Amino acid sequence: MSLPLNEQLAYLRLARTEKIGPVTFQRLMRLYGDSERALEALPELSARGGRSRPLKAYSLAKAKQEYSDTQKLGGHYLIWSTPDYPSALAALPDAPPVIAAHGHAHLLERPMVAMVGARNASAAALKITHQIAETLSASGMMIVSGLARGVDGAAHRAALSQGTIAVLGNGAAHAYPRENAELQAQIIEQGLLLAENPPDTAPQASLFPRRNRIISGLSLGVIVVEAARRSGSLITARFAGEQGREVMAVPGSPLDARCLGSNNLLRDGASLIETAEDVMGLLRPLIERPEMDARPKAFLSAPSAPPSIDDADRQALIELMGPVPMSVDALIEQSKMPVPQVHLILLELDLAGRLTQEPGGKICLI
C-alpha cells in the first residue's frame, strides 16, 4: 500500500532533517502521530530546548529531488509504521525511518538469515559460504548480506536464483565495490536491494556499521564466516545479539588471523555452524513459531496535543542531568514527572543539539 506523494515527501523531509536520527524520528511520530504535524513543530521544539536558531526542516525541493532520483533508479520507499515495512525491522528502537527498495520487495515476507564475513576470504570460506547459502536458499530462506567483496558476494551469488537481499551502506546510485557492479544489477533484477541513505550518497567508511544493524535486524539470525578480531562482521554479530537474533559462526583455523574474531564468537557463546542443516536446526523453531507482528500500529491514538510543560519543570529536569550518562527510566524515577513530559523535554534537548545517546540507551547533556 503506497502512501500519497505528499505524505511520502513529508516522511522524507522529517527523516533527512538535521538532528533527527532514527530514535528522534520515532519520538516525534509517537508524539505527533504524523510527519506533517511533526515537521510543523520542529522550530518551536528546538527553540524550547535552547537552540539559538530554530531547527529548519529539510526542504521540500530536496525531498522531491530525492524522490525523483529514487524513482529513476526503479526504486520506491518503505516507510516506518506502514504495512509494507518489514515488521522485524520496525520493532528496533533505531529502525531506519525510510528505506529505498529496488527490486522485489515481496521477498521481505520470507524468513531471512544473514551471512557475513571476511572481505579477503579464503577459498575454504568462500566454498562453505556457497554451500550453506545455496542450500538455505533452496529450502526457502532468504539470504541477506551487505554486497561487500568476499563472503558477502559469495553468499549473494549462491542464493541469486532464489532471490537474495543486499543492504547498502551507500546510496543506490553507486555500485560499491566496483567489482560487484554486475552483481548489484543482478540482485535488483532477481532479488532486492535496500538503501537507507539518499541515492547519491557516496561510499563512506562511517556508514557501513550503521548499515549492519539493518542486516541483522531483518534476519532471524546472523552467520559469520571468517572474521578477524576487528572485523566489521563482528559489528553485525554484536547488533544481532543486542536485537535478540541468533548468532552463529563457522569455526576456522586458529593459525589463520581471518578466523580469530569468528572463533572468539564461538568462545563467547555463538552457535557453531558447519552445514545448512545446523542453521535450520536453530532457526526452524523461530520460523514455525506463530508470527508476532511487531510493526508499530497506526498512530490513531496519538495525543491531539503534546503535554504542556512550564519552564520550572523543564529546568528541574535539566538540573537532574549532566555529563554522566544515565538511563531514561532513572531520570523519570528521580524527577517524579509524568513519562510523556519527560520524553517531550528530552526531545526538545535532542533537537537543540544538547543531548547525546550513549550505548545501552543512556543519555547525557552536552
Short mmCIF file of C-alpha atoms in Angstrom, two decimals:
data_model
loop_
_atom_site.label_atom_id
_atom_site.label_comp_id
_atom_site.label_asym_id
_atom_site.label_seq_id
_atom_site.Cartn_x
_atom_site.Cartn_y
_atom_site.Cartn_z
CA MET A 1 0.00 0.00 0.00
CA SER A 2 1.65 3.19 -1.20
CA LEU A 3 1.16 6.44 0.69
CA PRO A 4 0.11 9.59 -1.19
CA LEU A 5 3.06 11.54 -2.57
CA ASN A 6 2.67 14.44 -0.13
CA GLU A 7 2.90 12.05 2.84
CA GLN A 8 5.96 10.27 1.41
CA LEU A 9 7.67 13.63 0.91
CA ALA A 10 6.82 14.68 4.47
CA TYR A 11 8.37 11.47 5.82
CA LEU A 12 11.47 12.08 3.69
CA ARG A 13 11.78 15.65 4.93
CA LEU A 14 11.45 14.60 8.56
CA ALA A 15 13.93 11.73 8.19
CA ARG A 16 16.52 13.93 6.44
CA THR A 17 16.28 16.94 8.76
CA GLU A 18 19.41 17.81 10.73
CA LYS A 19 19.49 16.39 14.28
CA ILE A 20 16.76 13.86 13.53
CA GLY A 21 18.10 10.32 13.63
CA PRO A 22 16.00 7.15 13.78
CA VAL A 23 15.42 7.35 17.55
CA THR A 24 14.35 11.00 17.43
CA PHE A 25 12.17 10.27 14.41
CA GLN A 26 10.24 7.64 16.37
CA ARG A 27 9.84 10.00 19.35
CA LEU A 28 8.38 12.64 17.08
CA MET A 29 6.00 10.22 15.41
CA ARG A 30 4.78 8.80 18.71
CA LEU A 31 4.19 12.31 19.98
CA TYR A 32 2.55 13.93 16.94
CA GLY A 33 1.09 10.98 15.06
CA ASP A 34 2.03 12.07 11.54
CA SER A 35 5.03 13.52 9.76
CA GLU A 36 3.42 16.79 8.66
CA ARG A 37 2.45 17.77 12.23
CA ALA A 38 5.93 16.82 13.43
CA LEU A 39 7.55 19.00 10.75
CA GLU A 40 5.46 21.99 11.79
CA ALA A 41 6.51 21.53 15.43
CA LEU A 42 10.27 21.39 14.83
CA PRO A 43 11.09 25.13 15.15
CA GLU A 44 9.21 25.54 18.42
CA LEU A 45 10.54 22.30 19.93
CA SER A 46 14.17 23.11 19.14
CA ALA A 47 13.79 26.68 20.45
CA ARG A 48 12.34 25.43 23.75
CA GLY A 49 15.30 23.08 24.04
CA GLY A 50 17.69 26.01 23.91
CA ARG A 51 18.76 26.06 20.28
CA SER A 52 19.90 29.54 19.30
CA ARG A 53 18.40 29.26 15.82
CA PRO A 54 15.15 27.31 15.34
CA LEU A 55 15.67 23.97 13.62
CA LYS A 56 14.82 24.19 9.95
CA ALA A 57 13.25 21.18 8.25
CA TYR A 58 14.78 19.57 5.17
CA SER A 59 13.45 21.42 2.16
CA LEU A 60 10.55 20.18 0.07
CA ALA A 61 12.57 20.79 -3.09
CA LYS A 62 15.37 18.47 -1.92
CA ALA A 63 12.87 15.82 -0.88
CA LYS A 64 11.21 15.98 -4.32
CA GLN A 65 14.63 15.63 -5.98
CA GLU A 66 15.49 12.57 -3.88
CA TYR A 67 12.10 11.02 -4.61
CA SER A 68 12.60 11.62 -8.33
CA ASP A 69 16.14 10.20 -8.28
CA THR A 70 14.95 7.07 -6.48
CA GLN A 71 12.12 6.57 -8.98
CA LYS A 72 14.53 6.97 -11.91
CA LEU A 73 16.56 4.11 -10.44
CA GLY A 74 13.41 1.98 -10.28
CA GLY A 75 13.05 2.23 -6.51
CA HIS A 76 10.26 3.02 -4.09
CA TYR A 77 10.14 3.75 -0.36
CA LEU A 78 9.42 1.54 2.62
CA ILE A 79 8.29 3.81 5.46
CA TRP A 80 8.33 3.02 9.17
CA SER A 81 4.90 2.27 10.68
CA THR A 82 3.29 1.44 7.33
CA PRO A 83 2.15 -2.10 6.36
CA ASP A 84 4.87 -2.67 3.73
CA TYR A 85 7.72 -2.01 6.17
CA PRO A 86 9.40 -5.21 7.48
CA SER A 87 7.88 -5.89 10.91
CA ALA A 88 11.06 -7.33 12.47
CA LEU A 89 12.98 -4.21 11.49
CA ALA A 90 10.18 -1.88 12.59
CA ALA A 91 10.47 -3.15 16.16
CA LEU A 92 14.05 -1.83 16.54
CA PRO A 93 14.48 1.41 18.51
CA ASP A 94 16.75 2.72 15.74
CA ALA A 95 14.85 1.36 12.73
CA PRO A 96 15.51 3.38 9.56
CA PRO A 97 12.60 5.81 9.09
CA VAL A 98 12.73 5.46 5.31
CA ILE A 99 14.36 2.77 3.15
CA ALA A 100 14.64 2.81 -0.63
CA ALA A 101 13.77 -0.60 -2.09
CA HIS A 102 14.95 -1.62 -5.57
CA GLY A 103 13.68 -4.93 -6.90
CA HIS A 104 11.22 -7.39 -5.44
CA ALA A 105 10.03 -6.14 -2.05
CA HIS A 106 7.75 -9.15 -1.54
CA LEU A 107 10.89 -11.15 -0.72
CA LEU A 108 10.83 -9.44 2.68
CA GLU A 109 7.88 -11.68 3.56
CA ARG A 110 10.10 -14.78 3.60
CA PRO A 111 12.15 -15.87 6.65
CA MET A 112 15.61 -14.28 6.45
CA VAL A 113 19.08 -15.20 7.63
CA ALA A 114 22.20 -13.04 7.25
CA MET A 115 25.60 -14.26 6.10
CA VAL A 116 28.63 -12.01 6.59
CA GLY A 117 32.39 -12.44 6.78
CA ALA A 118 35.84 -11.53 5.60
CA ARG A 119 36.35 -9.42 2.51
CA ASN A 120 39.67 -11.18 1.85
CA ALA A 121 38.08 -14.57 2.47
CA SER A 122 39.97 -17.82 1.98
CA ALA A 123 38.97 -20.34 -0.69
CA ALA A 124 37.64 -22.61 2.05
CA ALA A 125 35.44 -19.81 3.45
CA LEU A 126 34.06 -18.98 0.01
CA LYS A 127 33.28 -22.67 -0.61
CA ILE A 128 31.39 -23.22 2.64
CA THR A 129 29.59 -19.89 2.24
CA HIS A 130 28.37 -21.00 -1.17
CA GLN A 131 27.29 -24.42 0.10
CA ILE A 132 25.36 -23.07 3.11
CA ALA A 133 23.77 -20.14 1.25
CA GLU A 134 22.71 -22.26 -1.73
CA THR A 135 21.12 -24.95 0.46
CA LEU A 136 19.38 -22.48 2.76
CA SER A 137 18.06 -20.54 -0.21
CA ALA A 138 16.71 -23.70 -1.84
CA SER A 139 14.91 -24.55 1.41
CA GLY A 140 13.04 -21.23 1.39
CA MET A 141 15.32 -19.00 3.46
CA MET A 142 16.13 -15.54 2.15
CA ILE A 143 19.87 -14.76 2.31
CA VAL A 144 20.68 -11.20 3.48
CA SER A 145 24.13 -9.62 3.27
CA GLY A 146 25.95 -6.38 2.59
CA LEU A 147 27.22 -6.77 -1.00
CA ALA A 148 30.87 -6.46 0.08
CA ARG A 149 33.59 -8.45 -1.64
CA GLY A 150 34.47 -11.86 -0.21
CA VAL A 151 31.89 -13.72 1.88
CA ASP A 152 29.05 -11.24 1.22
CA GLY A 153 29.37 -11.55 -2.55
CA ALA A 154 29.69 -15.34 -2.38
CA ALA A 155 26.50 -15.60 -0.30
CA HIS A 156 24.54 -13.37 -2.70
CA ARG A 157 25.73 -15.27 -5.78
CA ALA A 158 24.88 -18.66 -4.30
CA ALA A 159 21.32 -17.53 -3.46
CA LEU A 160 20.69 -15.36 -6.51
CA SER A 161 18.50 -17.83 -8.40
CA GLN A 162 16.03 -17.93 -5.47
CA GLY A 163 16.36 -14.23 -4.68
CA THR A 164 18.66 -12.51 -2.20
CA ILE A 165 18.58 -9.22 -0.27
CA ALA A 166 21.52 -6.79 -0.27
CA VAL A 167 21.69 -3.86 2.16
CA LEU A 168 23.86 -0.94 1.04
CA GLY A 169 25.81 1.49 3.20
CA ASN A 170 25.94 3.97 0.32
CA GLY A 171 23.18 5.19 -1.97
CA ALA A 172 21.69 3.05 -4.72
CA ALA A 173 23.18 5.21 -7.48
CA HIS A 174 26.64 3.90 -6.55
CA ALA A 175 27.96 0.37 -7.05
CA TYR A 176 30.46 -0.46 -4.32
CA PRO A 177 32.81 -2.19 -4.58
CA ARG A 178 33.07 -1.63 -8.31
CA GLU A 179 33.81 -5.31 -8.89
CA ASN A 180 30.29 -6.11 -7.64
CA ALA A 181 28.53 -3.70 -10.01
CA GLU A 182 27.21 -6.53 -12.18
CA LEU A 183 26.11 -8.48 -9.09
CA GLN A 184 24.27 -5.40 -7.79
CA ALA A 185 22.37 -5.13 -11.08
CA GLN A 186 21.52 -8.85 -10.93
CA ILE A 187 20.21 -8.50 -7.39
CA ILE A 188 17.88 -5.69 -8.44
CA GLU A 189 16.66 -7.91 -11.29
CA GLN A 190 16.24 -11.13 -9.28
CA GLY A 191 16.28 -10.07 -5.62
CA LEU A 192 16.06 -6.89 -3.58
CA LEU A 193 18.42 -4.01 -2.90
CA LEU A 194 17.82 -1.82 0.18
CA ALA A 195 19.41 1.57 0.92
CA GLU A 196 18.82 3.77 3.96
CA ASN A 197 20.71 6.72 2.51
CA PRO A 198 19.76 9.01 -0.41
CA PRO A 199 20.70 7.57 -3.82
CA ASP A 200 23.59 9.97 -4.41
CA THR A 201 25.33 9.07 -1.11
CA ALA A 202 28.90 8.02 -1.90
CA PRO A 203 30.52 5.10 -0.06
CA GLN A 204 31.99 6.21 3.29
CA ALA A 205 33.54 4.03 5.99
CA SER A 206 31.38 5.63 8.69
CA LEU A 207 28.15 4.49 7.00
CA PHE A 208 28.78 0.75 6.93
CA PRO A 209 28.48 -0.02 10.66
CA ARG A 210 25.02 1.60 10.64
CA ARG A 211 24.13 -0.50 7.59
CA ASN A 212 24.99 -3.63 9.61
CA ARG A 213 22.16 -3.06 12.11
CA ILE A 214 19.70 -3.39 9.21
CA ILE A 215 21.27 -6.65 8.01
CA SER A 216 20.88 -8.21 11.44
CA GLY A 217 17.55 -6.52 12.17
CA LEU A 218 15.89 -8.08 9.13
CA SER A 219 17.12 -11.56 9.98
CA LEU A 220 16.26 -14.37 12.36
CA GLY A 221 19.98 -14.88 12.84
CA VAL A 222 23.45 -13.96 11.58
CA ILE A 223 26.08 -16.44 10.34
CA VAL A 224 29.68 -15.22 10.49
CA VAL A 225 32.17 -16.92 8.16
CA GLU A 226 35.75 -15.82 8.83
CA ALA A 227 36.16 -12.58 10.75
CA ALA A 228 39.34 -11.03 12.06
CA ARG A 229 39.43 -9.59 15.57
CA ARG A 230 38.46 -6.10 14.36
CA SER A 231 36.21 -7.16 11.51
CA GLY A 232 33.06 -5.26 10.58
CA SER A 233 31.29 -8.63 10.62
CA LEU A 234 31.67 -8.65 14.39
CA ILE A 235 29.70 -5.40 14.50
CA THR A 236 26.86 -7.18 12.72
CA ALA A 237 27.12 -10.06 15.22
CA ARG A 238 27.02 -7.60 18.12
CA PHE A 239 23.92 -5.93 16.70
CA ALA A 240 22.33 -9.36 16.29
CA GLY A 241 22.95 -10.19 19.95
CA GLU A 242 21.54 -6.85 21.09
CA GLN A 243 18.47 -7.34 18.88
CA GLY A 244 17.78 -10.82 20.21
CA ARG A 245 18.77 -12.58 16.98
CA GLU A 246 20.59 -15.92 16.78
CA VAL A 247 24.37 -15.52 16.45
CA MET A 248 26.17 -18.32 14.57
CA ALA A 249 29.73 -18.80 13.38
CA VAL A 250 31.67 -21.23 11.22
CA PRO A 251 34.82 -22.43 13.05
CA GLY A 252 38.19 -21.76 11.44
CA SER A 253 41.85 -22.49 11.91
CA PRO A 254 43.47 -20.73 14.89
CA LEU A 255 46.51 -20.27 12.63
CA ASP A 256 44.52 -18.01 10.28
CA ALA A 257 44.11 -14.42 11.51
CA ARG A 258 40.93 -14.19 9.44
CA CYS A 259 39.28 -16.67 11.82
CA LEU A 260 40.25 -15.22 15.19
CA GLY A 261 37.20 -12.99 15.53
CA SER A 262 34.68 -15.64 14.44
CA ASN A 263 36.33 -18.25 16.68
CA ASN A 264 36.06 -15.81 19.55
CA LEU A 265 32.32 -15.53 18.90
CA LEU A 266 32.09 -19.28 19.45
CA ARG A 267 34.06 -18.93 22.68
CA ASP A 268 31.55 -16.29 23.80
CA GLY A 269 28.53 -18.49 23.15
CA ALA A 270 27.68 -18.24 19.46
CA SER A 271 26.28 -21.43 17.91
CA LEU A 272 28.79 -23.49 15.92
CA ILE A 273 27.71 -23.95 12.30
CA GLU A 274 29.14 -26.37 9.76
CA THR A 275 26.17 -27.10 7.48
CA ALA A 276 22.89 -25.58 6.37
CA GLU A 277 21.09 -28.19 8.46
CA ASP A 278 22.85 -26.84 11.55
CA VAL A 279 21.36 -23.44 10.73
CA MET A 280 17.88 -24.81 10.11
CA GLY A 281 18.00 -26.74 13.38
CA LEU A 282 18.43 -23.43 15.19
CA LEU A 283 16.05 -21.33 13.10
CA ARG A 284 13.23 -23.79 12.37
CA PRO A 285 11.55 -23.21 15.77
CA LEU A 286 11.65 -19.47 15.12
CA ILE A 287 10.16 -19.89 11.66
CA GLU A 288 7.39 -22.19 12.88
CA ARG A 289 6.51 -20.02 15.86
CA PRO A 290 3.26 -18.08 15.37
CA GLU A 291 4.23 -14.74 13.90
CA MET A 292 4.16 -11.77 16.23
CA ASP A 293 3.73 -8.59 14.24
CA ALA A 294 5.97 -6.08 15.95
CA ARG A 295 5.14 -3.35 13.45
CA PRO A 296 4.11 -0.10 15.15
CA LYS A 297 0.38 0.37 14.87
CA ALA A 298 -1.16 3.33 13.12
CA PHE A 299 -0.82 6.45 15.19
CA LEU A 300 -4.56 6.88 15.61
CA SER A 301 -4.17 7.02 19.38
CA ALA A 302 -1.54 9.74 19.27
CA PRO A 303 -2.41 12.66 21.55
CA SER A 304 -4.25 15.53 19.94
CA ALA A 305 -1.71 17.89 21.53
CA PRO A 306 1.63 17.32 23.27
CA PRO A 307 1.67 17.61 27.07
CA SER A 308 2.12 21.12 28.45
CA ILE A 309 5.35 21.86 30.32
CA ASP A 310 6.21 25.00 32.25
CA ASP A 311 9.73 26.41 32.40
CA ALA A 312 10.16 25.42 36.06
CA ASP A 313 9.52 21.73 35.30
CA ARG A 314 11.81 21.87 32.28
CA GLN A 315 14.63 23.41 34.28
CA ALA A 316 14.13 20.97 37.16
CA LEU A 317 14.58 18.01 34.81
CA ILE A 318 17.63 19.53 33.14
CA GLU A 319 19.26 20.08 36.55
CA LEU A 320 18.97 16.35 37.25
CA MET A 321 21.03 15.62 34.15
CA GLY A 322 24.68 16.18 33.44
CA PRO A 323 27.68 14.84 31.52
CA VAL A 324 27.45 11.43 33.22
CA PRO A 325 25.22 9.04 31.22
CA MET A 326 22.02 7.90 32.91
CA SER A 327 19.03 5.85 31.83
CA VAL A 328 15.74 7.49 30.90
CA ASP A 329 13.99 5.26 33.46
CA ALA A 330 16.27 6.54 36.21
CA LEU A 331 15.59 10.12 35.13
CA ILE A 332 11.82 9.52 35.24
CA GLU A 333 12.09 7.97 38.69
CA GLN A 334 14.19 10.80 40.11
CA SER A 335 12.13 13.58 38.57
CA LYS A 336 8.70 12.21 39.62
CA MET A 337 7.39 13.77 36.42
CA PRO A 338 4.84 12.13 34.09
CA VAL A 339 6.51 9.99 31.43
CA PRO A 340 5.13 11.99 28.42
CA GLN A 341 6.54 15.22 29.85
CA VAL A 342 9.99 13.71 30.38
CA HIS A 343 10.09 12.38 26.83
CA LEU A 344 8.96 15.71 25.41
CA ILE A 345 11.70 17.61 27.25
CA LEU A 346 14.30 15.08 26.09
CA LEU A 347 13.05 15.53 22.55
CA GLU A 348 13.44 19.31 22.84
CA LEU A 349 17.00 18.93 24.13
CA ASP A 350 17.82 16.41 21.43
CA LEU A 351 16.62 18.70 18.63
CA ALA A 352 18.57 21.57 20.17
CA GLY A 353 21.76 19.50 19.99
CA ARG A 354 22.15 19.38 23.77
CA LEU A 355 21.58 15.64 24.28
CA THR A 356 23.64 12.60 23.37
CA GLN A 357 22.56 8.96 23.19
CA GLU A 358 25.07 6.57 24.75
CA PRO A 359 25.33 2.78 24.22
CA GLY A 360 22.64 0.95 26.13
CA GLY A 361 20.11 3.75 25.71
CA LYS A 362 21.64 6.07 28.30
CA ILE A 363 21.57 9.84 27.80
CA CYS A 364 23.61 12.80 28.94
CA LEU A 365 23.76 16.53 28.40
CA ILE A 366 26.40 18.03 26.16
#
